[in-house]
C-alpha positions as a printed Julia matrix, in Angstrom:
254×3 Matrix{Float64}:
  19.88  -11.75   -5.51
  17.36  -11.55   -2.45
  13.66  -12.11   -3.25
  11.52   -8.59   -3.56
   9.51   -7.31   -0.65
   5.97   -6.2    -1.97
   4.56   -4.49    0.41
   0.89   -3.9    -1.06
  -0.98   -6.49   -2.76
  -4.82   -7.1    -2.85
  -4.5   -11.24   -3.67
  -8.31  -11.54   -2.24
  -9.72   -9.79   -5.48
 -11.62  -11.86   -7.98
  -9.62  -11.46  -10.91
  -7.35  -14.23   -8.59
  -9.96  -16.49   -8.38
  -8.51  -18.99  -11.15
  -5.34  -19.4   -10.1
  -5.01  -17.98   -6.42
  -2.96  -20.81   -4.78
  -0.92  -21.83   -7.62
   0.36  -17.99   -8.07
   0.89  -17.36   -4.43
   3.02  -20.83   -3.87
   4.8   -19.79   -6.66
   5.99  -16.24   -5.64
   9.03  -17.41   -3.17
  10.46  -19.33   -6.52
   9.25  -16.53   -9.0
  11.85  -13.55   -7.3
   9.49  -12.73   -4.29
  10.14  -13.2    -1.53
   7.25  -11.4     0.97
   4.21   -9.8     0.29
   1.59   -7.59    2.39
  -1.93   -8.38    1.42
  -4.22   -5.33    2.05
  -7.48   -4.61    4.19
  -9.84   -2.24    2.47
 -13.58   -3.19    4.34
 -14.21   -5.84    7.08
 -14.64   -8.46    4.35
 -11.35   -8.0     2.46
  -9.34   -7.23    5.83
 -10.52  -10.72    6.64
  -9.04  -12.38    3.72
  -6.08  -10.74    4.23
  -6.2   -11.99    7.42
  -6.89  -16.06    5.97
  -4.02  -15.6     3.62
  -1.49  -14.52    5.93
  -2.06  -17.61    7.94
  -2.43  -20.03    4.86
   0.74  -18.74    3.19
   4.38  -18.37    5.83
   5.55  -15.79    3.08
   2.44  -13.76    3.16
   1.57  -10.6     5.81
  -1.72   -8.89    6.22
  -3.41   -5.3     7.13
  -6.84   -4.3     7.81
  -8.24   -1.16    7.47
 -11.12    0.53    5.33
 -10.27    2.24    2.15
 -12.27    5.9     1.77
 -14.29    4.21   -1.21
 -16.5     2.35    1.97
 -16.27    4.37    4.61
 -20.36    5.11    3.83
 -20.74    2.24    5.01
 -17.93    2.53    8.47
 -20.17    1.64   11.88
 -18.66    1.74   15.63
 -19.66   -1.72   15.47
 -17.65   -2.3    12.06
 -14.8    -0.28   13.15
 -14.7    -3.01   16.5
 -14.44   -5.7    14.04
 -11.22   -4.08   12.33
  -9.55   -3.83   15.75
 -10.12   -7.19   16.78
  -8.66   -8.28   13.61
  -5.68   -5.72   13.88
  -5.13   -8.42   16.59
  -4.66  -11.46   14.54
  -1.47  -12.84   14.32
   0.75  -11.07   11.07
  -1.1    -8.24   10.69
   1.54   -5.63   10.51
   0.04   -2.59    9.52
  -3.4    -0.69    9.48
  -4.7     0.24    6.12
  -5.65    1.11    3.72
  -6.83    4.83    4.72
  -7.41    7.91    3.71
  -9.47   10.16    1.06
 -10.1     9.86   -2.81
 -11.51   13.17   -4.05
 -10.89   10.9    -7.29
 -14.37    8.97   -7.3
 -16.12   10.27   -4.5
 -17.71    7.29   -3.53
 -18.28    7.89   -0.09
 -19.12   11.6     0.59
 -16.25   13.83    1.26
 -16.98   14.76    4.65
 -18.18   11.82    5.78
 -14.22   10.58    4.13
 -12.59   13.41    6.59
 -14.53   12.63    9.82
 -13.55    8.77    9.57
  -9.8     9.16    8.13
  -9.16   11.54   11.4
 -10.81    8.62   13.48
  -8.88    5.84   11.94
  -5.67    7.53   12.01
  -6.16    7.38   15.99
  -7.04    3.5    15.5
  -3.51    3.12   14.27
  -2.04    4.54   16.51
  -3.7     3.33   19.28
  -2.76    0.01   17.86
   0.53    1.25   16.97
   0.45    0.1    13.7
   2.16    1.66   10.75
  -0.83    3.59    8.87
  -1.34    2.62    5.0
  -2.34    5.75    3.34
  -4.58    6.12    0.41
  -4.57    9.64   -1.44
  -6.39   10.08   -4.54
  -6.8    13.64   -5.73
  -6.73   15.5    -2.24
  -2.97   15.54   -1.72
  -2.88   18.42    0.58
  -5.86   17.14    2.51
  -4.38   14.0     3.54
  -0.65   15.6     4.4
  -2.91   18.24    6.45
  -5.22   15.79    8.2
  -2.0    13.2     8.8
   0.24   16.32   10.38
  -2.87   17.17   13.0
  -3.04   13.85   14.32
  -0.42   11.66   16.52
   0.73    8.79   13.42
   4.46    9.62   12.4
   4.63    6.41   10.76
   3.61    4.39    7.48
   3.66    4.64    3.73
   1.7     7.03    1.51
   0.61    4.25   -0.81
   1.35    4.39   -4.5
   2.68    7.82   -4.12
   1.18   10.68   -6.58
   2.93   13.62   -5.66
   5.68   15.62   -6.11
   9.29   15.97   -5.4
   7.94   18.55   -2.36
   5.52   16.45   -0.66
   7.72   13.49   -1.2
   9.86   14.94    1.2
   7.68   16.62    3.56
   6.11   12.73    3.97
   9.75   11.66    4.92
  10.51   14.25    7.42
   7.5    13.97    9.22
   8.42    9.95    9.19
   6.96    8.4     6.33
   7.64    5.87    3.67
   7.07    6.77    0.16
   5.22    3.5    -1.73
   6.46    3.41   -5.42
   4.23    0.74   -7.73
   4.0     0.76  -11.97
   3.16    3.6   -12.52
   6.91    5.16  -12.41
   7.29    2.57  -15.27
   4.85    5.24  -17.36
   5.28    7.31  -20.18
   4.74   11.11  -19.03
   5.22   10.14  -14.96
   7.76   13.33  -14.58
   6.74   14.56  -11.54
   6.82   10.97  -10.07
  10.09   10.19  -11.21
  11.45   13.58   -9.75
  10.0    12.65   -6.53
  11.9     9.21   -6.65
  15.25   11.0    -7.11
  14.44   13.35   -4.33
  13.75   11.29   -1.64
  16.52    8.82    0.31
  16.31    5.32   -0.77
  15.91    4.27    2.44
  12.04    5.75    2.65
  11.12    4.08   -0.76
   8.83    0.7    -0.79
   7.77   -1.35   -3.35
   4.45   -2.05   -4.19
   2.09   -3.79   -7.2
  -1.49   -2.7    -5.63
  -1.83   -5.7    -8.0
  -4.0    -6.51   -9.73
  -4.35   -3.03  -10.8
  -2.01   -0.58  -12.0
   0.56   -2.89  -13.64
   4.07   -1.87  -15.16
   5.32   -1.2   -18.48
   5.42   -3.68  -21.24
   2.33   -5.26  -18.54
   0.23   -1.68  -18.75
  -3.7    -2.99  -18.59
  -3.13   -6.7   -17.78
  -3.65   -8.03  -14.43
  -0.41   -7.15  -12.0
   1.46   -9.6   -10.12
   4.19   -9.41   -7.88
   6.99  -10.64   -9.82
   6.25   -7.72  -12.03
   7.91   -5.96   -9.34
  11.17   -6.23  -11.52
  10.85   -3.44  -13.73
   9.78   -1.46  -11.17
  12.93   -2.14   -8.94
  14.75   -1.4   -12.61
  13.29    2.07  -12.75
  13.96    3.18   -9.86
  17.24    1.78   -9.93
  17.59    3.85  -13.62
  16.35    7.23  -11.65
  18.78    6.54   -8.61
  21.75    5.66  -10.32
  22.15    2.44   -8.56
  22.02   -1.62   -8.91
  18.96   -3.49   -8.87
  20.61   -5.58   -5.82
  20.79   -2.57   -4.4
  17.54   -1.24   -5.0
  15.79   -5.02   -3.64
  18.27   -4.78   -0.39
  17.13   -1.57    0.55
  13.44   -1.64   -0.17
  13.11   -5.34    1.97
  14.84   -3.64    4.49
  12.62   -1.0     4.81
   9.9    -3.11    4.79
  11.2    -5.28    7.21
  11.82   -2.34    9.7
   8.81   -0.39    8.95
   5.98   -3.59    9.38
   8.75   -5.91   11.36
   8.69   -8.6     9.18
């Protein structure tokens, strides 16, 4: 059975402080075999950066998650690109808008998401997309500008937008929470859309699977996602692991 492909993973974040190096030289023997680790400010898009070229199995992004943008500069947006430049970065991300907690103000959320979705693809990167209660928003804001490529991360719509994502290009990122009681419309938006677009992801440590709910994620948790999914599509977990790595490994070129 091949090795699972996580493609979002925040491994900088504190909660990993313990036990960082032990759990990521364990994934390749614990069923996973890649993982992206994700760039939400300058400071965590660094780390991702430093664990990508500590680790041969791990990749990075860098980007800046709506929750900062507040606190976006021209001068902090030149220090993303000249990360994006670092060897194994494969994707820019994560971006977007989260109506959800509002940290940064809404509109100062829209004017940067429209500017970094010309970062990526001026760096023609794949674009990591965060959407948190402003579904329609980001799908709106994504269609105007010139990136036909990425994955809406930890997808929350439904069976509709799942598809309107693929045809305009996109992956659809699939993490725990299909795993949950009462995750209907989720599920139907699994079933809709081809294999082939789906990725998997923890977003670990948060947002853990079923019988994990609440605990700290990792990536071998992965399994029961890939079993869900596998439930919903009607196929084999093999299958399910051998197409998700090789959408990952077309989408970022791993």
């Amino acid at each position: 059975m091949h090795g699972i492909i996580d493609t979002h993973a925040h491994y900088d974040d504190k909660r990993y402080n313990d036990d960082r190096h032990a759990l990521l030289t364990a994934l390749p023997e614990s069923g996973v075999e890649k993982i992206i680790s994700i760039g939400c400010d300058v400071k965590t898009s660094r780390a991702a950066v430093a664990l990508a070229a500590e680790y041969p199995h791990v990749y990075a992004t860098v980007g800046f998650h709506p929750h900062y943008v507040k606190k976006l500069s021209d001068a902090t947006l030149q220090e993303i690109i000249d990360l994006a430049r670092s060897e194994k970065v494969v994707g820019f991300g994560e971006i977007g808008l989260d109506f959800f907690r509002d940290l940064s103000p809404r509109d100062v959320q829209r004017q940067w998401f429209a500017r970094l979705l010309d970062v990526a693809a001026e760096l023609n990167l794949p674009a990591i997309i965060h959407s948190r209660d402003a579904n329609g928003e980001v799908f709106a804001t994504i269609e105007k500008s010139r990136v036909r490529n990425g994955v809406v991360h930890a997808f929350s719509g439904d069976s509709d937008l799942a598809r309107a994502y693929v045809d305009m290009g996109f992956h659809i990122g699939i993490c725990g929470v299909v795993t949950f009681k009462k995750t209907d419309a989720l599920q139907a938006a699994v079933a809709a859309v081809p294999l082939e677009k789906i990725l998997l992801e923890t977003d670990c440590p948060y947002l853990a699977p079923e019988p994990f709910r609440g605990k700290r994620n990792e990536s071998p948790f992965l399994v029961h996602v890939v079993e869900k999914i596998a439930q919903i599509k009607g196929e084999t977990t093999e299958t399910v692991i051998a197409q998700t790595n090789a959408n990952a490994k077309r989408l970022f070129k791993l």
